[in-house]
XYZ file of C-alpha atoms in Angstrom:
416
model
C 12.311 104.663 4.339
C 10.665 107.342 2.221
C 11.320 105.860 -1.202
C 10.273 103.049 -3.533
C 12.707 100.899 -5.520
C 11.304 99.537 -8.786
C 12.880 96.894 -11.005
C 11.534 97.703 -14.445
C 10.853 95.775 -17.606
C 8.544 93.115 -16.174
C 5.022 92.489 -17.522
C 2.218 92.509 -14.981
C 0.056 89.513 -14.133
C -2.188 89.448 -11.066
C -5.133 90.847 -9.184
C -5.616 93.525 -6.531
C -8.534 95.235 -4.840
C -9.287 98.929 -5.226
C -9.413 100.874 -1.955
C -12.106 103.315 -0.892
C -12.078 106.716 -2.559
C -9.851 109.418 -1.069
C -11.777 112.223 -2.772
C -15.111 110.866 -1.509
C -14.095 109.976 2.032
C -12.732 113.418 2.960
C -15.943 115.421 2.311
C -18.068 112.661 3.872
C -15.930 112.802 7.019
C -16.338 116.589 7.055
C -20.109 116.109 6.694
C -20.267 114.059 9.901
C -19.811 117.385 11.746
C -23.347 118.283 10.693
C -24.826 115.267 12.483
C -25.158 115.083 16.245
C -24.427 111.481 17.227
C -22.266 108.696 15.798
C -21.852 107.992 12.086
C -20.154 104.856 10.773
C -18.139 105.256 7.582
C -17.196 101.963 5.943
C -14.427 101.407 3.374
C -12.597 104.567 4.432
C -9.061 104.285 3.006
C -6.077 104.032 5.349
C -4.111 106.926 3.848
C -2.350 109.918 5.340
C -4.947 112.457 4.121
C -7.666 110.576 5.999
C -5.402 110.425 9.060
C -5.031 114.223 8.967
C -8.782 114.700 8.562
C -9.461 112.480 11.573
C -6.925 114.477 13.603
C -8.789 117.650 12.665
C -12.106 116.130 13.760
C -10.586 115.073 17.083
C -9.199 118.573 17.625
C -12.770 119.860 17.304
C -14.011 117.624 20.117
C -15.170 114.639 18.058
C -14.551 111.130 19.313
C -13.008 109.083 16.501
C -12.686 105.297 16.562
C -11.063 103.345 13.761
C -11.077 99.625 13.058
C -9.249 99.110 9.785
C -11.334 100.792 7.095
C -14.336 101.312 9.385
C -14.415 104.752 11.023
C -16.865 105.877 13.702
C -17.212 109.609 14.341
C -19.155 110.840 17.386
C -19.819 114.600 17.274
C -21.848 114.957 20.485
C -19.253 117.251 22.053
C -18.267 119.253 18.987
C -16.604 122.601 19.721
C -14.601 125.191 17.827
C -11.253 123.861 19.041
C -7.804 124.596 17.625
C -7.197 122.612 14.484
C -3.588 121.320 14.248
C -1.686 123.609 11.891
C 0.348 120.701 10.484
C -2.817 118.867 9.369
C -4.452 122.006 7.955
C -1.216 122.970 6.273
C -0.680 119.721 4.369
C -4.232 119.122 3.190
C -6.235 121.408 0.931
C -9.385 119.430 1.773
C -9.411 120.947 5.265
C -11.176 123.982 3.759
C -14.395 121.927 3.475
C -14.611 121.903 7.270
C -15.478 125.584 6.996
C -19.012 125.141 5.650
C -19.806 122.261 7.994
C -18.541 124.064 11.108
C -20.382 127.282 10.282
C -23.582 125.281 9.884
C -23.108 123.427 13.176
C -21.416 125.891 15.584
C -21.446 129.197 13.692
C -17.784 130.044 14.243
C -14.467 129.044 12.656
C -10.862 130.168 13.078
C -8.390 128.445 10.793
C -5.118 128.813 8.927
C -5.124 128.826 5.162
C -5.061 125.203 4.000
C -2.161 123.614 2.114
C -1.831 120.551 -0.097
C -0.017 119.462 -3.240
C 1.918 122.043 -5.260
C -0.109 121.579 -8.448
C -1.563 125.079 -8.677
C -2.690 128.127 -6.771
C -6.225 126.910 -5.956
C -7.111 130.113 -4.049
C -9.904 129.992 -1.478
C -11.353 133.407 -2.334
C -14.331 131.833 -4.133
C -15.128 129.774 -1.017
C -15.126 132.893 1.172
C -17.005 135.035 -1.343
C -19.754 132.415 -1.703
C -20.141 131.931 2.056
C -20.454 135.691 2.532
C -23.594 135.478 0.368
C -25.009 133.108 2.997
C -24.579 135.621 5.807
C -21.051 134.758 6.958
C -18.838 137.541 8.320
C -15.222 136.791 7.422
C -12.126 138.556 8.681
C -8.871 137.638 6.980
C -5.543 137.874 8.793
C -1.931 136.954 8.181
C -1.880 133.222 7.455
C -5.581 132.566 8.077
C -9.073 133.901 8.722
C -12.026 133.958 11.120
C -15.628 133.329 10.049
C -18.851 133.915 12.013
C -22.553 133.331 11.319
C -25.538 133.163 13.678
C -27.393 130.989 11.144
C -26.582 130.448 7.517
C -29.090 131.726 4.946
C -29.889 130.018 1.681
C -28.632 131.814 -1.432
C -28.429 131.483 -5.202
C -24.832 130.925 -6.299
C -23.982 131.604 -9.944
C -20.367 130.495 -9.842
C -17.838 131.982 -12.302
C -16.213 128.564 -12.748
C -16.776 124.927 -11.883
C -15.026 124.021 -8.630
C -15.227 120.702 -6.801
C -14.106 122.239 -3.521
C -16.496 125.185 -3.641
C -19.403 122.920 -4.594
C -18.638 120.638 -1.634
C -18.321 123.535 0.791
C -21.590 125.101 -0.307
C -23.432 121.773 -0.055
C -22.158 121.344 3.505
C -23.153 124.894 4.399
C -26.580 124.679 2.761
C -28.108 121.471 4.123
C -28.835 123.039 7.543
C -29.226 126.626 6.310
C -32.461 128.583 6.506
C -34.256 128.500 3.148
C -33.139 127.254 -0.259
C -29.694 127.273 -1.844
C -29.003 126.879 -5.555
C -25.513 126.039 -6.865
C -24.887 126.524 -10.590
C -22.746 125.382 -12.302
C -22.149 122.664 -9.727
C -19.295 120.193 -10.101
C -20.584 116.774 -11.175
C -17.724 114.550 -9.998
C -18.705 111.147 -8.543
C -17.324 112.345 -5.198
C -19.880 115.184 -5.192
C -22.594 112.631 -5.848
C -21.308 110.468 -2.975
C -21.388 113.426 -0.579
C -24.971 114.226 -1.604
C -26.031 110.594 -1.216
C -24.529 110.478 2.285
C -26.361 113.660 3.279
C -29.653 112.502 1.741
C -29.389 109.255 3.692
C -28.969 111.417 6.817
C -32.111 113.427 6.006
C -30.948 116.270 3.737
C -33.193 117.588 0.943
C -31.049 117.793 -2.208
C -32.389 117.912 -5.773
C -30.367 117.506 -8.978
C -27.673 115.081 -7.814
C -25.360 114.309 -10.730
C -26.364 117.434 -12.683
C -24.717 120.856 -12.911
C -27.544 122.486 -10.924
C -28.063 121.540 -7.293
C -31.031 122.787 -5.273
C -30.793 122.309 -1.512
C -33.701 122.967 0.836
C -32.364 123.450 4.347
C -33.625 121.101 7.068
C -33.575 121.485 10.850
C -31.670 118.322 11.640
C -29.702 115.422 10.199
C -29.502 111.910 11.645
C -26.631 109.434 12.178
C -26.139 106.877 9.398
C -23.976 103.930 8.347
C -22.440 104.648 4.944
C -20.015 102.895 2.591
C -17.425 104.834 0.600
C -17.206 103.702 -3.059
C -13.993 102.492 -4.687
C -11.398 105.014 -5.823
C -11.587 105.684 -9.568
C -8.160 107.380 -9.578
C -6.427 104.425 -7.923
C -8.130 102.125 -10.447
C -6.925 104.420 -13.240
C -3.406 104.323 -11.827
C -3.183 100.532 -11.980
C -4.886 100.454 -15.384
C -2.137 102.789 -16.628
C 0.536 100.628 -14.988
C -0.638 97.688 -17.081
C -0.739 99.850 -20.219
C 2.889 100.901 -19.673
C 4.374 97.602 -18.481
C 2.121 95.264 -20.463
C 0.346 92.204 -19.138
C -3.009 91.071 -17.810
C -4.505 92.229 -14.494
C -7.838 92.256 -12.691
C -8.863 95.266 -10.580
C -11.438 94.119 -8.058
C -14.203 96.675 -7.333
C -12.929 99.114 -9.984
C -15.791 101.658 -10.498
C -16.059 101.366 -14.279
C -19.322 103.372 -14.357
C -17.414 106.446 -13.164
C -14.457 105.995 -15.541
C -15.944 106.410 -19.020
C -13.513 109.067 -20.294
C -10.519 107.164 -18.903
C -11.600 103.822 -20.336
C -12.293 105.428 -23.708
C -8.802 106.938 -23.882
C -7.185 103.704 -22.674
C -9.027 101.720 -25.359
C -7.938 104.275 -27.960
C -4.350 103.596 -26.872
C -4.723 99.850 -27.317
C -5.802 98.517 -23.926
C -8.311 95.649 -23.971
C -10.838 96.234 -21.210
C -13.682 94.164 -19.830
C -15.919 95.618 -17.122
C -17.326 92.871 -14.919
C -19.847 93.048 -12.039
C -16.988 92.700 -9.533
C -14.293 94.742 -11.250
C -12.322 95.293 -14.438
C -10.067 93.048 -16.511
C -7.201 94.845 -18.276
C -5.072 93.265 -21.027
C -2.234 95.048 -22.809
C -0.389 92.864 -25.281
C 2.031 95.531 -26.504
C 3.195 99.003 -25.560
C 0.533 101.743 -25.714
C -0.498 102.903 -29.180
C -0.233 106.544 -28.125
C -2.713 109.280 -28.919
C -2.484 112.604 -30.699
C -4.194 114.698 -28.045
C -5.428 114.464 -24.463
C -7.271 117.313 -22.739
C -8.267 117.387 -19.076
C -11.513 118.872 -17.812
C -14.221 118.719 -15.202
C -16.174 115.464 -14.898
C -17.274 113.733 -17.108
C -14.227 114.882 -19.118
C -10.789 113.342 -18.589
C -9.672 113.804 -14.941
C -6.655 115.966 -14.187
C -5.662 113.481 -11.456
C -4.769 110.930 -14.155
C -3.106 113.339 -16.580
C 0.457 112.661 -15.415
C -0.136 108.910 -15.535
C -1.370 109.032 -19.122
C 1.582 111.304 -19.925
C 3.785 108.345 -19.023
C 1.754 106.033 -21.272
C 2.055 108.519 -24.136
C 5.787 108.936 -23.490
C 6.517 105.208 -23.835
C 4.245 104.717 -26.865
C 6.810 105.771 -29.452
C 4.358 108.269 -30.972
C 4.232 112.041 -30.702
C 1.256 113.674 -28.990
C 0.212 116.562 -26.811
C -1.588 117.099 -23.522
C -3.611 120.190 -22.674
C -4.114 120.802 -18.938
C -7.157 122.999 -18.265
C -7.685 122.447 -14.522
C -4.415 123.149 -12.651
C -1.694 125.403 -13.995
C 1.173 123.551 -12.316
C 0.350 119.947 -13.145
C 3.442 119.344 -15.281
C 5.935 119.193 -12.393
C 6.630 115.564 -13.288
C 8.187 116.488 -16.658
C 11.812 117.152 -15.543
C 11.854 113.795 -13.719
C 10.531 111.943 -16.772
C 13.170 113.677 -18.899
C 15.803 112.228 -16.507
C 14.439 108.815 -17.488
C 14.826 109.572 -21.201
C 11.405 110.965 -22.107
C 11.162 113.637 -24.807
C 8.681 116.173 -23.385
C 8.511 119.953 -23.833
C 6.153 122.191 -21.882
C 4.755 125.422 -23.311
C 2.139 127.109 -21.146
C -0.656 124.668 -20.377
C 0.442 122.201 -23.054
C 2.977 119.398 -22.957
C 4.380 118.163 -26.274
C 5.520 114.549 -26.163
C 8.067 113.225 -28.630
C 8.518 109.687 -29.900
C 10.492 108.149 -27.034
C 11.253 104.458 -27.545
C 12.356 103.338 -24.062
C 12.714 104.885 -20.611
C 15.788 104.203 -18.497
C 15.868 103.587 -14.766
C 16.856 106.598 -12.656
C 16.590 108.182 -9.223
C 13.624 110.572 -9.411
C 11.756 112.674 -6.903
C 8.008 112.897 -6.290
C 6.798 116.446 -5.702
C 3.071 115.751 -5.419
C 0.645 112.861 -5.032
C -0.346 111.825 -8.563
C 3.012 112.740 -10.050
C 4.665 110.402 -7.546
C 2.371 107.575 -8.609
C 3.103 108.367 -12.259
C 6.864 108.170 -11.688
C 6.360 104.764 -10.078
C 4.429 103.618 -13.148
C 7.117 105.042 -15.439
C 9.705 103.004 -13.552
C 7.731 99.809 -14.218
C 8.113 100.452 -17.951
C 11.772 101.520 -17.775
C 14.868 99.422 -18.364
C 16.819 98.782 -15.163
C 16.229 99.929 -11.611
C 14.607 103.171 -10.465
C 14.128 104.810 -7.084
C 11.226 107.194 -6.474
C 11.913 109.384 -3.433
C 9.410 111.360 -1.304
C 7.065 108.394 -0.986
C 5.069 110.354 1.628
C 3.386 112.254 -1.195
C 2.146 108.980 -2.686
C 0.917 107.840 0.744
C -1.528 110.745 0.736
C -3.732 108.855 -1.720
C -2.638 105.188 -1.845
C -2.979 102.779 1.068
C -0.028 100.641 0.002
C 1.024 101.127 -3.602
C 4.006 98.787 -3.128
C 1.845 95.882 -1.922
C -0.762 96.507 -4.628
C 1.837 96.514 -7.414
C 3.413 93.341 -6.031
C 0.003 91.654 -6.189
C -0.137 92.750 -9.822
C 3.204 91.062 -10.513
C 5.576 94.040 -10.311
C 8.982 93.792 -8.655
C 8.973 96.702 -6.185
C 10.077 97.313 -2.605
C 10.495 100.032 -0.031
C 13.868 101.746 -0.169
């Protein structure tokens, strides 16, 4: 069963917990390679991307033990190994193993990583930046080899802000000889989480949360117990579900302090929000008010991962508006599926123009990437009749159990 059946038109009413962050857990798991011994990672989400990352760690000689959301990684017998091509091929985040492995064992052979089809996301900036740190890289058909006796600190003036490049350079720099400067560094909460994990393990990092990171290399890091924070994108997904379907829900552990741009836009569109010490209360008494313009950007601007979900909210609002996508050039793949459901959306370049749709209709639609799949599920909650979202495996990359969570929130959904 690789599909979800949704019975639309029902207001939400309930409570669910927010899982650990996908985008924080993956770089933290990669960072365990830098630490000889056993690290314990708590609140690690049970999603397919984490499963693939753990497979990659095991292929490199790590001993991985999992008890629910607690993961123990022992790297005592780390080696180069042969990383499974199927795990590398489905997960773009596998590229962050490059910096960590070069720092720990000085040698990496890997295939080019894959992931969702939301844009080119080339790895040339990763390789170019690591070359500045003394890495010799030889590219080949379908992959590359990288070698370094010991990484050297360097000053990186990046041509653009990149979460992945920032993460890779942090992982490469913490054990490098000398000082590394990264500017402009990505400021996403997941970057901050990675830095906090490494600092707890003994790294010397200055400027956490800013666009300039200074990292003084140390000789050794030490095993730690660390808790992954809640996933702001999952919280944003269920917030949007309530905006589209209407109702009253409570999202336990929702990280409101990392969601300012999202909460601001949701409030602009009519959602009533209350951030509590243990989560967030969301009330939506009517359909979304719509908004004239939404533009994605690097944190703290509006996150591209929630763009397709807010597109759904704008589509059902009954008001015209436009979305400008500045991060990934192929993030509008959801549009033809929403049009099947009755949405009035036209794409021109990096802009989507949304007409004044009144109601969506249930349909059989196909997920083609992670967040778009979640957005189609949310659209189905707001639609009249029954919908089926196929290719559920894309959604499983980032959501532990979206069907169970939505049921707890009062939706009528099931596996199909």
